[in-house]
Amino acid sequence: MLLADRIARAETRIFKAVFPNTTNHYDTLFGGTTLLLMDEVAFIAATRFSRLKMVTVSSERVDFTHPIPGGSLVELVANIEHVGRTSLKVRVELFVEQMYSEDRHKAVTGLFTFVAVDEHKQPVRILAEEPAAVSAPAAQA
């Protein structure tokens, strides 16, 4: 399978409803809950791509650009952005939708790095072939 096909097949989408038990005193989704959801969808995409044991090693540049109100829906979309020898980067975008309208916009973006590990928690190669590092093509807007 071509690398581009493997990257495309690893795209992962999760939908959630924002219920009161996940909101703060401003009736918006807790930041920590947002990060948990983003890490979860990123982990699933990384695992679907590699089919190896993956661990999160970092999250970087998480931008919260719009509040996520209680009573809304969120869609988290994870895509493989870069593949290295033992690590890969997953970009996650979180979109917020109003339940009873077509209003939808991007509210949060973040980049998560994962490392493939063996049963002794030592890094292992992700791809059998040698390309040291491969970046995914830029997404079309």
mmCIF file of N, CA and C in Angstrom:
data_model
loop_
_atom_site.group_PDB
_atom_site.id
_atom_site.type_symbol
_atom_site.label_atom_id
_atom_site.label_comp_id
_atom_site.label_asym_id
_atom_site.label_seq_id
_atom_site.Cartn_x
_atom_site.Cartn_y
_atom_site.Cartn_z
ATOM 1 N N MET A 1 0.846 -1.173 0.000
ATOM 2 C CA MET A 1 0.000 0.000 0.000
ATOM 3 C C MET A 1 0.895 1.240 0.000
ATOM 4 N N LEU A 2 0.528 2.206 -0.816
ATOM 5 C CA LEU A 2 1.269 3.456 -0.862
ATOM 6 C C LEU A 2 1.111 4.228 0.437
ATOM 7 N N LEU A 3 2.149 4.989 0.777
ATOM 8 C CA LEU A 3 2.120 5.764 2.017
ATOM 9 C C LEU A 3 0.937 6.734 2.035
ATOM 10 N N ALA A 4 0.680 7.395 0.915
ATOM 11 C CA ALA A 4 -0.440 8.349 0.863
ATOM 12 C C ALA A 4 -1.770 7.648 1.130
ATOM 13 N N ASP A 5 -1.934 6.435 0.630
ATOM 14 C CA ASP A 5 -3.163 5.676 0.878
ATOM 15 C C ASP A 5 -3.271 5.293 2.357
ATOM 16 N N ARG A 6 -2.153 4.913 2.931
ATOM 17 C CA ARG A 6 -2.134 4.531 4.341
ATOM 18 C C ARG A 6 -2.482 5.730 5.222
ATOM 19 N N ILE A 7 -1.948 6.893 4.880
ATOM 20 C CA ILE A 7 -2.261 8.114 5.620
ATOM 21 C C ILE A 7 -3.749 8.437 5.500
ATOM 22 N N ALA A 8 -4.278 8.345 4.289
ATOM 23 C CA ALA A 8 -5.701 8.645 4.071
ATOM 24 C C ALA A 8 -6.590 7.682 4.857
ATOM 25 N N ARG A 9 -6.240 6.408 4.880
ATOM 26 C CA ARG A 9 -7.055 5.415 5.589
ATOM 27 C C ARG A 9 -7.006 5.584 7.101
ATOM 28 N N ALA A 10 -5.979 6.256 7.612
ATOM 29 C CA ALA A 10 -5.836 6.447 9.057
ATOM 30 C C ALA A 10 -6.653 7.626 9.579
ATOM 31 N N GLU A 11 -7.193 8.459 8.679
ATOM 32 C CA GLU A 11 -7.994 9.586 9.162
ATOM 33 C C GLU A 11 -9.075 9.066 10.099
ATOM 34 N N THR A 12 -9.232 9.748 11.226
ATOM 35 C CA THR A 12 -10.182 9.304 12.245
ATOM 36 C C THR A 12 -11.071 10.468 12.643
ATOM 37 N N ARG A 13 -12.375 10.203 12.733
ATOM 38 C CA ARG A 13 -13.368 11.207 13.115
ATOM 39 C C ARG A 13 -14.198 10.674 14.275
ATOM 40 N N ILE A 14 -14.391 11.528 15.259
ATOM 41 C CA ILE A 14 -15.220 11.188 16.409
ATOM 42 C C ILE A 14 -16.174 12.346 16.647
ATOM 43 N N PHE A 15 -17.423 12.021 16.956
ATOM 44 C CA PHE A 15 -18.422 13.036 17.306
ATOM 45 C C PHE A 15 -18.786 12.881 18.771
ATOM 46 N N LYS A 16 -18.984 14.000 19.441
ATOM 47 C CA LYS A 16 -19.394 14.002 20.843
ATOM 48 C C LYS A 16 -20.412 15.116 21.047
ATOM 49 N N ALA A 17 -21.293 14.915 22.018
ATOM 50 C CA ALA A 17 -22.190 15.981 22.469
ATOM 51 C C ALA A 17 -21.566 16.602 23.710
ATOM 52 N N VAL A 18 -21.676 17.919 23.845
ATOM 53 C CA VAL A 18 -21.127 18.626 25.000
ATOM 54 C C VAL A 18 -22.213 18.704 26.068
ATOM 55 N N PHE A 19 -22.116 17.812 27.042
ATOM 56 C CA PHE A 19 -23.097 17.725 28.117
ATOM 57 C C PHE A 19 -22.638 18.532 29.331
ATOM 58 N N PRO A 20 -23.554 18.848 30.239
ATOM 59 C CA PRO A 20 -23.216 19.679 31.408
ATOM 60 C C PRO A 20 -22.062 19.140 32.258
ATOM 61 N N ASN A 21 -21.890 17.829 32.336
ATOM 62 C CA ASN A 21 -20.805 17.291 33.171
ATOM 63 C C ASN A 21 -19.420 17.539 32.579
ATOM 64 N N THR A 22 -19.343 18.092 31.357
ATOM 65 C CA THR A 22 -18.041 18.374 30.738
ATOM 66 C C THR A 22 -17.786 19.874 30.583
ATOM 67 N N THR A 23 -18.681 20.690 31.157
ATOM 68 C CA THR A 23 -18.516 22.135 30.999
ATOM 69 C C THR A 23 -18.097 22.799 32.302
ATOM 70 N N ASN A 24 -17.545 23.987 32.163
ATOM 71 C CA ASN A 24 -17.114 24.769 33.319
ATOM 72 C C ASN A 24 -18.208 25.763 33.736
ATOM 73 N N HIS A 25 -17.868 26.681 34.621
ATOM 74 C CA HIS A 25 -18.853 27.643 35.124
ATOM 75 C C HIS A 25 -19.263 28.684 34.081
ATOM 76 N N TYR A 26 -18.588 28.710 32.931
ATOM 77 C CA TYR A 26 -18.991 29.578 31.810
ATOM 78 C C TYR A 26 -19.874 28.825 30.818
ATOM 79 N N ASP A 27 -20.194 27.567 31.147
ATOM 80 C CA ASP A 27 -20.974 26.684 30.274
ATOM 81 C C ASP A 27 -20.268 26.443 28.939
ATOM 82 N N THR A 28 -18.935 26.312 29.009
ATOM 83 C CA THR A 28 -18.155 25.920 27.833
ATOM 84 C C THR A 28 -17.338 24.683 28.193
ATOM 85 N N LEU A 29 -16.969 23.920 27.190
ATOM 86 C CA LEU A 29 -16.223 22.677 27.394
ATOM 87 C C LEU A 29 -14.910 22.966 28.126
ATOM 88 N N PHE A 30 -14.638 22.191 29.183
ATOM 89 C CA PHE A 30 -13.373 22.331 29.901
ATOM 90 C C PHE A 30 -12.207 22.140 28.933
ATOM 91 N N GLY A 31 -11.156 22.947 29.092
ATOM 92 C CA GLY A 31 -9.953 22.800 28.271
ATOM 93 C C GLY A 31 -9.319 21.433 28.435
ATOM 94 N N GLY A 32 -9.270 20.936 29.662
ATOM 95 C CA GLY A 32 -8.677 19.623 29.913
ATOM 96 C C GLY A 32 -9.452 18.499 29.246
ATOM 97 N N THR A 33 -10.769 18.608 29.232
ATOM 98 C CA THR A 33 -11.601 17.617 28.551
ATOM 99 C C THR A 33 -11.357 17.677 27.044
ATOM 100 N N THR A 34 -11.207 18.886 26.530
ATOM 101 C CA THR A 34 -10.908 19.066 25.107
ATOM 102 C C THR A 34 -9.598 18.367 24.760
ATOM 103 N N LEU A 35 -8.559 18.574 25.572
ATOM 104 C CA LEU A 35 -7.265 17.936 25.319
ATOM 105 C C LEU A 35 -7.361 16.422 25.412
ATOM 106 N N LEU A 36 -8.136 15.918 26.359
ATOM 107 C CA LEU A 36 -8.333 14.470 26.485
ATOM 108 C C LEU A 36 -8.946 13.902 25.207
ATOM 109 N N LEU A 37 -10.004 14.554 24.714
ATOM 110 C CA LEU A 37 -10.660 14.088 23.489
ATOM 111 C C LEU A 37 -9.722 14.151 22.305
ATOM 112 N N MET A 38 -8.928 15.219 22.219
ATOM 113 C CA MET A 38 -7.994 15.377 21.107
ATOM 114 C C MET A 38 -6.901 14.309 21.146
ATOM 115 N N ASP A 39 -6.365 14.043 22.338
ATOM 116 C CA ASP A 39 -5.335 13.014 22.464
ATOM 117 C C ASP A 39 -5.899 11.643 22.115
ATOM 118 N N GLU A 40 -7.134 11.390 22.517
ATOM 119 C CA GLU A 40 -7.765 10.097 22.213
ATOM 120 C C GLU A 40 -7.905 9.878 20.709
ATOM 121 N N VAL A 41 -8.442 10.865 20.000
ATOM 122 C CA VAL A 41 -8.628 10.695 18.556
ATOM 123 C C VAL A 41 -7.279 10.634 17.841
ATOM 124 N N ALA A 42 -6.282 11.389 18.338
ATOM 125 C CA ALA A 42 -4.938 11.340 17.751
ATOM 126 C C ALA A 42 -4.318 9.954 17.946
ATOM 127 N N PHE A 43 -4.496 9.390 19.148
ATOM 128 C CA PHE A 43 -3.991 8.040 19.432
ATOM 129 C C PHE A 43 -4.616 7.007 18.493
ATOM 130 N N ILE A 44 -5.919 7.115 18.289
ATOM 131 C CA ILE A 44 -6.594 6.159 17.407
ATOM 132 C C ILE A 44 -6.047 6.276 15.985
ATOM 133 N N ALA A 45 -5.877 7.496 15.488
ATOM 134 C CA ALA A 45 -5.334 7.685 14.133
ATOM 135 C C ALA A 45 -3.909 7.138 14.033
ATOM 136 N N ALA A 46 -3.082 7.409 15.041
ATOM 137 C CA ALA A 46 -1.700 6.914 15.036
ATOM 138 C C ALA A 46 -1.670 5.390 15.025
ATOM 139 N N THR A 47 -2.541 4.777 15.816
ATOM 140 C CA THR A 47 -2.599 3.320 15.878
ATOM 141 C C THR A 47 -3.138 2.736 14.578
ATOM 142 N N ARG A 48 -4.153 3.368 14.008
ATOM 143 C CA ARG A 48 -4.700 2.889 12.730
ATOM 144 C C ARG A 48 -3.651 2.969 11.629
ATOM 145 N N PHE A 49 -2.816 4.007 11.664
ATOM 146 C CA PHE A 49 -1.771 4.143 10.656
ATOM 147 C C PHE A 49 -0.686 3.088 10.849
ATOM 148 N N SER A 50 -0.190 2.960 12.078
ATOM 149 C CA SER A 50 0.984 2.119 12.328
ATOM 150 C C SER A 50 0.658 0.662 12.634
ATOM 151 N N ARG A 51 -0.500 0.421 13.262
ATOM 152 C CA ARG A 51 -0.878 -0.905 13.786
ATOM 153 C C ARG A 51 0.180 -1.413 14.756
ATOM 154 N N LEU A 52 0.760 -0.443 15.502
ATOM 155 C CA LEU A 52 1.749 -0.730 16.534
ATOM 156 C C LEU A 52 1.292 -0.100 17.842
ATOM 157 N N LYS A 53 1.942 -0.476 18.947
ATOM 158 C CA LYS A 53 1.675 0.174 20.226
ATOM 159 C C LYS A 53 2.253 1.581 20.156
ATOM 160 N N MET A 54 1.400 2.564 20.432
ATOM 161 C CA MET A 54 1.808 3.969 20.330
ATOM 162 C C MET A 54 1.639 4.650 21.678
ATOM 163 N N VAL A 55 2.549 5.565 22.005
ATOM 164 C CA VAL A 55 2.430 6.367 23.220
ATOM 165 C C VAL A 55 2.573 7.841 22.845
ATOM 166 N N THR A 56 1.805 8.674 23.536
ATOM 167 C CA THR A 56 1.903 10.114 23.328
ATOM 168 C C THR A 56 3.189 10.602 23.982
ATOM 169 N N VAL A 57 3.997 11.373 23.240
ATOM 170 C CA VAL A 57 5.204 11.940 23.828
ATOM 171 C C VAL A 57 5.123 13.454 23.940
ATOM 172 N N SER A 58 4.250 14.077 23.149
ATOM 173 C CA SER A 58 4.089 15.524 23.308
ATOM 174 C C SER A 58 2.831 16.003 22.610
ATOM 175 N N SER A 59 2.363 17.141 23.097
ATOM 176 C CA SER A 59 1.335 17.882 22.380
ATOM 177 C C SER A 59 1.907 19.281 22.239
ATOM 178 N N GLU A 60 1.666 19.874 21.105
ATOM 179 C CA GLU A 60 2.230 21.201 20.894
ATOM 180 C C GLU A 60 1.249 22.078 20.144
ATOM 181 N N ARG A 61 1.385 23.292 20.337
ATOM 182 C CA ARG A 61 0.627 24.306 19.615
ATOM 183 C C ARG A 61 -0.857 23.977 19.556
ATOM 184 N N VAL A 62 -1.472 23.858 20.719
ATOM 185 C CA VAL A 62 -2.921 23.671 20.771
ATOM 186 C C VAL A 62 -3.540 25.059 20.860
ATOM 187 N N ASP A 63 -4.315 25.415 19.858
ATOM 188 C CA ASP A 63 -4.930 26.735 19.785
ATOM 189 C C ASP A 63 -6.431 26.631 19.970
ATOM 190 N N PHE A 64 -6.933 27.292 21.004
ATOM 191 C CA PHE A 64 -8.365 27.386 21.271
ATOM 192 C C PHE A 64 -8.825 28.716 20.682
ATOM 193 N N THR A 65 -9.509 28.683 19.549
ATOM 194 C CA THR A 65 -9.879 29.935 18.874
ATOM 195 C C THR A 65 -11.326 30.334 19.086
ATOM 196 N N HIS A 66 -12.174 29.396 19.495
ATOM 197 C CA HIS A 66 -13.586 29.691 19.759
ATOM 198 C C HIS A 66 -14.047 28.864 20.948
ATOM 199 N N PRO A 67 -14.907 29.421 21.791
ATOM 200 C CA PRO A 67 -15.458 28.622 22.894
ATOM 201 C C PRO A 67 -16.358 27.515 22.357
ATOM 202 N N ILE A 68 -16.489 26.470 23.143
ATOM 203 C CA ILE A 68 -17.313 25.320 22.767
ATOM 204 C C ILE A 68 -18.451 25.246 23.781
ATOM 205 N N PRO A 69 -19.615 25.784 23.440
ATOM 206 C CA PRO A 69 -20.696 25.881 24.428
ATOM 207 C C PRO A 69 -21.346 24.538 24.747
ATOM 208 N N GLY A 70 -21.834 24.444 25.980
ATOM 209 C CA GLY A 70 -22.634 23.287 26.360
ATOM 210 C C GLY A 70 -23.831 23.185 25.431
ATOM 211 N N GLY A 71 -24.266 21.977 25.181
ATOM 212 C CA GLY A 71 -25.413 21.772 24.303
ATOM 213 C C GLY A 71 -25.067 21.783 22.829
ATOM 214 N N SER A 72 -23.775 21.819 22.504
ATOM 215 C CA SER A 72 -23.383 21.769 21.098
ATOM 216 C C SER A 72 -22.808 20.386 20.782
ATOM 217 N N LEU A 73 -22.513 20.160 19.528
ATOM 218 C CA LEU A 73 -21.859 18.932 19.073
ATOM 219 C C LEU A 73 -20.442 19.284 18.660
ATOM 220 N N VAL A 74 -19.524 18.347 18.859
ATOM 221 C CA VAL A 74 -18.168 18.549 18.366
ATOM 222 C C VAL A 74 -17.776 17.367 17.498
ATOM 223 N N GLU A 75 -17.017 17.673 16.462
ATOM 224 C CA GLU A 75 -16.406 16.640 15.628
ATOM 225 C C GLU A 75 -14.905 16.834 15.730
ATOM 226 N N LEU A 76 -14.201 15.763 16.077
ATOM 227 C CA LEU A 76 -12.744 15.779 16.132
ATOM 228 C C LEU A 76 -12.230 15.006 14.932
ATOM 229 N N VAL A 77 -11.320 15.623 14.181
ATOM 230 C CA VAL A 77 -10.776 15.010 12.972
ATOM 231 C C VAL A 77 -9.259 14.924 13.131
ATOM 232 N N ALA A 78 -8.726 13.707 13.069
ATOM 233 C CA ALA A 78 -7.291 13.482 13.226
ATOM 234 C C ALA A 78 -6.700 12.979 11.914
ATOM 235 N N ASN A 79 -5.591 13.603 11.518
ATOM 236 C CA ASN A 79 -4.878 13.203 10.306
ATOM 237 C C ASN A 79 -3.386 13.108 10.580
ATOM 238 N N ILE A 80 -2.753 12.105 9.981
ATOM 239 C CA ILE A 80 -1.306 11.951 10.090
ATOM 240 C C ILE A 80 -0.666 13.083 9.304
ATOM 241 N N GLU A 81 0.214 13.819 9.965
ATOM 242 C CA GLU A 81 0.857 14.954 9.306
ATOM 243 C C GLU A 81 2.302 14.675 8.934
ATOM 244 N N HIS A 82 2.984 13.840 9.719
ATOM 245 C CA HIS A 82 4.404 13.571 9.468
ATOM 246 C C HIS A 82 4.731 12.177 9.995
ATOM 247 N N VAL A 83 5.509 11.426 9.229
ATOM 248 C CA VAL A 83 5.938 10.095 9.647
ATOM 249 C C VAL A 83 7.456 10.072 9.681
ATOM 250 N N GLY A 84 8.007 9.781 10.857
ATOM 251 C CA GLY A 84 9.448 9.639 11.017
ATOM 252 C C GLY A 84 9.817 8.174 11.181
ATOM 253 N N ARG A 85 11.009 7.914 11.647
ATOM 254 C CA ARG A 85 11.479 6.538 11.804
ATOM 255 C C ARG A 85 10.706 5.799 12.903
ATOM 256 N N THR A 86 10.602 6.400 14.094
ATOM 257 C CA THR A 86 9.895 5.765 15.207
ATOM 258 C C THR A 86 8.747 6.615 15.726
ATOM 259 N N SER A 87 8.580 7.806 15.181
ATOM 260 C CA SER A 87 7.529 8.699 15.670
ATOM 261 C C SER A 87 6.680 9.215 14.527
ATOM 262 N N LEU A 88 5.529 9.731 14.893
ATOM 263 C CA LEU A 88 4.689 10.400 13.901
ATOM 264 C C LEU A 88 3.925 11.522 14.577
ATOM 265 N N LYS A 89 3.507 12.478 13.754
ATOM 266 C CA LYS A 89 2.747 13.631 14.243
ATOM 267 C C LYS A 89 1.332 13.553 13.685
ATOM 268 N N VAL A 90 0.381 13.847 14.548
ATOM 269 C CA VAL A 90 -1.032 13.807 14.186
ATOM 270 C C VAL A 90 -1.636 15.186 14.434
ATOM 271 N N ARG A 91 -2.224 15.771 13.410
ATOM 272 C CA ARG A 91 -2.936 17.044 13.554
ATOM 273 C C ARG A 91 -4.386 16.734 13.875
ATOM 274 N N VAL A 92 -4.908 17.419 14.899
ATOM 275 C CA VAL A 92 -6.305 17.259 15.286
ATOM 276 C C VAL A 92 -6.999 18.609 15.156
ATOM 277 N N GLU A 93 -8.149 18.578 14.508
ATOM 278 C CA GLU A 93 -9.003 19.755 14.403
ATOM 279 C C GLU A 93 -10.332 19.423 15.068
ATOM 280 N N LEU A 94 -10.814 20.355 15.871
ATOM 281 C CA LEU A 94 -12.094 20.172 16.536
ATOM 282 C C LEU A 94 -13.056 21.216 15.976
ATOM 283 N N PHE A 95 -14.164 20.731 15.448
ATOM 284 C CA PHE A 95 -15.205 21.594 14.895
ATOM 285 C C PHE A 95 -16.396 21.574 15.835
ATOM 286 N N VAL A 96 -17.018 22.719 16.029
ATOM 287 C CA VAL A 96 -18.198 22.816 16.884
ATOM 288 C C VAL A 96 -19.405 23.115 16.003
ATOM 289 N N GLU A 97 -20.492 22.423 16.293
ATOM 290 C CA GLU A 97 -21.748 22.598 15.551
ATOM 291 C C GLU A 97 -22.858 22.882 16.550
ATOM 292 N N GLN A 98 -23.732 23.766 16.192
ATOM 293 C CA GLN A 98 -24.937 23.975 16.986
ATOM 294 C C GLN A 98 -25.891 22.816 16.683
ATOM 295 N N MET A 99 -26.543 22.302 17.692
ATOM 296 C CA MET A 99 -27.407 21.136 17.497
ATOM 297 C C MET A 99 -28.569 21.406 16.548
ATOM 298 N N TYR A 100 -29.109 22.604 16.592
ATOM 299 C CA TYR A 100 -30.348 22.851 15.861
ATOM 300 C C TYR A 100 -30.182 23.869 14.739
ATOM 301 N N SER A 101 -28.957 23.964 14.202
ATOM 302 C CA SER A 101 -28.715 24.831 13.045
ATOM 303 C C SER A 101 -27.544 24.253 12.264
ATOM 304 N N GLU A 102 -27.284 24.821 11.129
ATOM 305 C CA GLU A 102 -26.178 24.371 10.286
ATOM 306 C C GLU A 102 -24.865 25.073 10.631
ATOM 307 N N ASP A 103 -24.878 25.930 11.658
ATOM 308 C CA ASP A 103 -23.679 26.668 12.048
ATOM 309 C C ASP A 103 -22.582 25.697 12.474
ATOM 310 N N ARG A 104 -21.416 25.826 11.861
ATOM 311 C CA ARG A 104 -20.283 24.951 12.150
ATOM 312 C C ARG A 104 -19.003 25.742 11.920
ATOM 313 N N HIS A 105 -18.050 25.632 12.845
ATOM 314 C CA HIS A 105 -16.759 26.277 12.642
ATOM 315 C C HIS A 105 -15.674 25.557 13.438
ATOM 316 N N LYS A 106 -14.439 25.780 13.000
ATOM 317 C CA LYS A 106 -13.300 25.179 13.680
ATOM 318 C C LYS A 106 -13.048 25.946 14.969
ATOM 319 N N ALA A 107 -12.918 25.212 16.086
ATOM 320 C CA ALA A 107 -12.735 25.852 17.382
ATOM 321 C C ALA A 107 -11.357 25.607 17.984
ATOM 322 N N VAL A 108 -10.747 24.460 17.688
ATOM 323 C CA VAL A 108 -9.468 24.102 18.300
ATOM 324 C C VAL A 108 -8.642 23.315 17.290
ATOM 325 N N THR A 109 -7.330 23.553 17.293
ATOM 326 C CA THR A 109 -6.399 22.730 16.512
ATOM 327 C C THR A 109 -5.213 22.380 17.407
ATOM 328 N N GLY A 110 -4.605 21.246 17.140
ATOM 329 C CA GLY A 110 -3.433 20.845 17.912
ATOM 330 C C GLY A 110 -2.636 19.787 17.188
ATOM 331 N N LEU A 111 -1.391 19.653 17.593
ATOM 332 C CA LEU A 111 -0.484 18.683 16.991
ATOM 333 C C LEU A 111 0.042 17.778 18.102
ATOM 334 N N PHE A 112 -0.067 16.477 17.901
ATOM 335 C CA PHE A 112 0.327 15.485 18.899
ATOM 336 C C PHE A 112 1.386 14.566 18.299
ATOM 337 N N THR A 113 2.425 14.262 19.075
ATOM 338 C CA THR A 113 3.503 13.381 18.624
ATOM 339 C C THR A 113 3.417 12.066 19.383
ATOM 340 N N PHE A 114 3.542 10.982 18.635
ATOM 341 C CA PHE A 114 3.494 9.630 19.191
ATOM 342 C C PHE A 114 4.757 8.876 18.804
ATOM 343 N N VAL A 115 5.156 7.939 19.641
ATOM 344 C CA VAL A 115 6.275 7.050 19.359
ATOM 345 C C VAL A 115 5.757 5.621 19.417
ATOM 346 N N ALA A 116 6.205 4.810 18.466
ATOM 347 C CA ALA A 116 5.879 3.379 18.468
ATOM 348 C C ALA A 116 6.837 2.685 19.431
ATOM 349 N N VAL A 117 6.285 1.798 20.274
ATOM 350 C CA VAL A 117 7.116 1.097 21.256
ATOM 351 C C VAL A 117 6.854 -0.407 21.223
ATOM 352 N N ASP A 118 7.864 -1.159 21.692
ATOM 353 C CA ASP A 118 7.729 -2.610 21.794
ATOM 354 C C ASP A 118 7.250 -2.991 23.199
ATOM 355 N N GLU A 119 7.266 -4.273 23.496
ATOM 356 C CA GLU A 119 6.769 -4.735 24.794
ATOM 357 C C GLU A 119 7.627 -4.267 25.970
ATOM 358 N N HIS A 120 8.855 -3.781 25.677
ATOM 359 C CA HIS A 120 9.735 -3.252 26.726
ATOM 360 C C HIS A 120 9.718 -1.722 26.754
ATOM 361 N N LYS A 121 8.759 -1.162 26.028
ATOM 362 C CA LYS A 121 8.584 0.288 25.933
ATOM 363 C C LYS A 121 9.768 0.981 25.262
ATOM 364 N N GLN A 122 10.441 0.247 24.379
ATOM 365 C CA GLN A 122 11.554 0.816 23.605
ATOM 366 C C GLN A 122 11.039 1.206 22.219
ATOM 367 N N PRO A 123 11.527 2.323 21.667
ATOM 368 C CA PRO A 123 11.067 2.749 20.338
ATOM 369 C C PRO A 123 11.346 1.696 19.267
ATOM 370 N N VAL A 124 10.388 1.562 18.353
ATOM 371 C CA VAL A 124 10.544 0.645 17.217
ATOM 372 C C VAL A 124 10.210 1.396 15.933
ATOM 373 N N ARG A 125 10.729 0.897 14.841
ATOM 374 C CA ARG A 125 10.499 1.500 13.536
ATOM 375 C C ARG A 125 9.025 1.386 13.151
ATOM 376 N N ILE A 126 8.497 2.465 12.588
ATOM 377 C CA ILE A 126 7.096 2.481 12.165
ATOM 378 C C ILE A 126 6.929 1.855 10.790
ATOM 379 N N LEU A 127 7.768 2.249 9.852
ATOM 380 C CA LEU A 127 7.666 1.747 8.487
ATOM 381 C C LEU A 127 8.771 0.738 8.220
ATOM 382 N N ALA A 128 8.453 -0.323 7.494
ATOM 383 C CA ALA A 128 9.459 -1.316 7.135
ATOM 384 C C ALA A 128 10.463 -0.735 6.151
ATOM 385 N N GLU A 129 9.987 0.086 5.210
ATOM 386 C CA GLU A 129 10.887 0.725 4.254
ATOM 387 C C GLU A 129 11.604 1.895 4.917
ATOM 388 N N GLU A 130 12.628 2.419 4.276
ATOM 389 C CA GLU A 130 13.528 3.344 4.917
ATOM 390 C C GLU A 130 13.202 4.828 4.909
ATOM 391 N N PRO A 131 12.237 5.377 4.168
ATOM 392 C CA PRO A 131 12.147 6.843 4.146
ATOM 393 C C PRO A 131 12.253 7.401 5.568
ATOM 394 N N ALA A 132 13.325 8.126 5.838
ATOM 395 C CA ALA A 132 13.608 8.612 7.181
ATOM 396 C C ALA A 132 12.474 9.456 7.746
ATOM 397 N N ALA A 133 11.911 10.293 6.890
ATOM 398 C CA ALA A 133 10.805 11.142 7.354
ATOM 399 C C ALA A 133 9.948 11.525 6.163
ATOM 400 N N VAL A 134 8.673 11.417 6.327
ATOM 401 C CA VAL A 134 7.740 11.738 5.251
ATOM 402 C C VAL A 134 6.654 12.629 5.817
ATOM 403 N N SER A 135 6.413 13.735 5.158
ATOM 404 C CA SER A 135 5.321 14.616 5.569
ATOM 405 C C SER A 135 4.139 14.377 4.674
ATOM 406 N N ALA A 136 2.971 14.417 5.252
ATOM 407 C CA ALA A 136 1.744 14.251 4.478
ATOM 408 C C ALA A 136 1.527 15.482 3.617
ATOM 409 N N PRO A 137 0.893 15.311 2.447
ATOM 410 C CA PRO A 137 0.594 16.482 1.629
ATOM 411 C C PRO A 137 -0.357 17.408 2.346
ATOM 412 N N ALA A 138 -0.231 18.693 2.082
ATOM 413 C CA ALA A 138 -1.104 19.680 2.715
ATOM 414 C C ALA A 138 -2.552 19.412 2.335
ATOM 415 N N ALA A 139 -3.429 19.555 3.287
ATOM 416 C CA ALA A 139 -4.861 19.312 3.057
ATOM 417 C C ALA A 139 -5.441 20.439 2.210
ATOM 418 N N GLN A 140 -6.399 20.081 1.382
ATOM 419 C CA GLN A 140 -7.099 21.059 0.563
ATOM 420 C C GLN A 140 -8.170 21.718 1.400
ATOM 421 N N ALA A 141 -8.277 23.022 1.314
ATOM 422 C CA ALA A 141 -9.307 23.738 2.087
ATOM 423 C C ALA A 141 -10.618 23.766 1.369
#
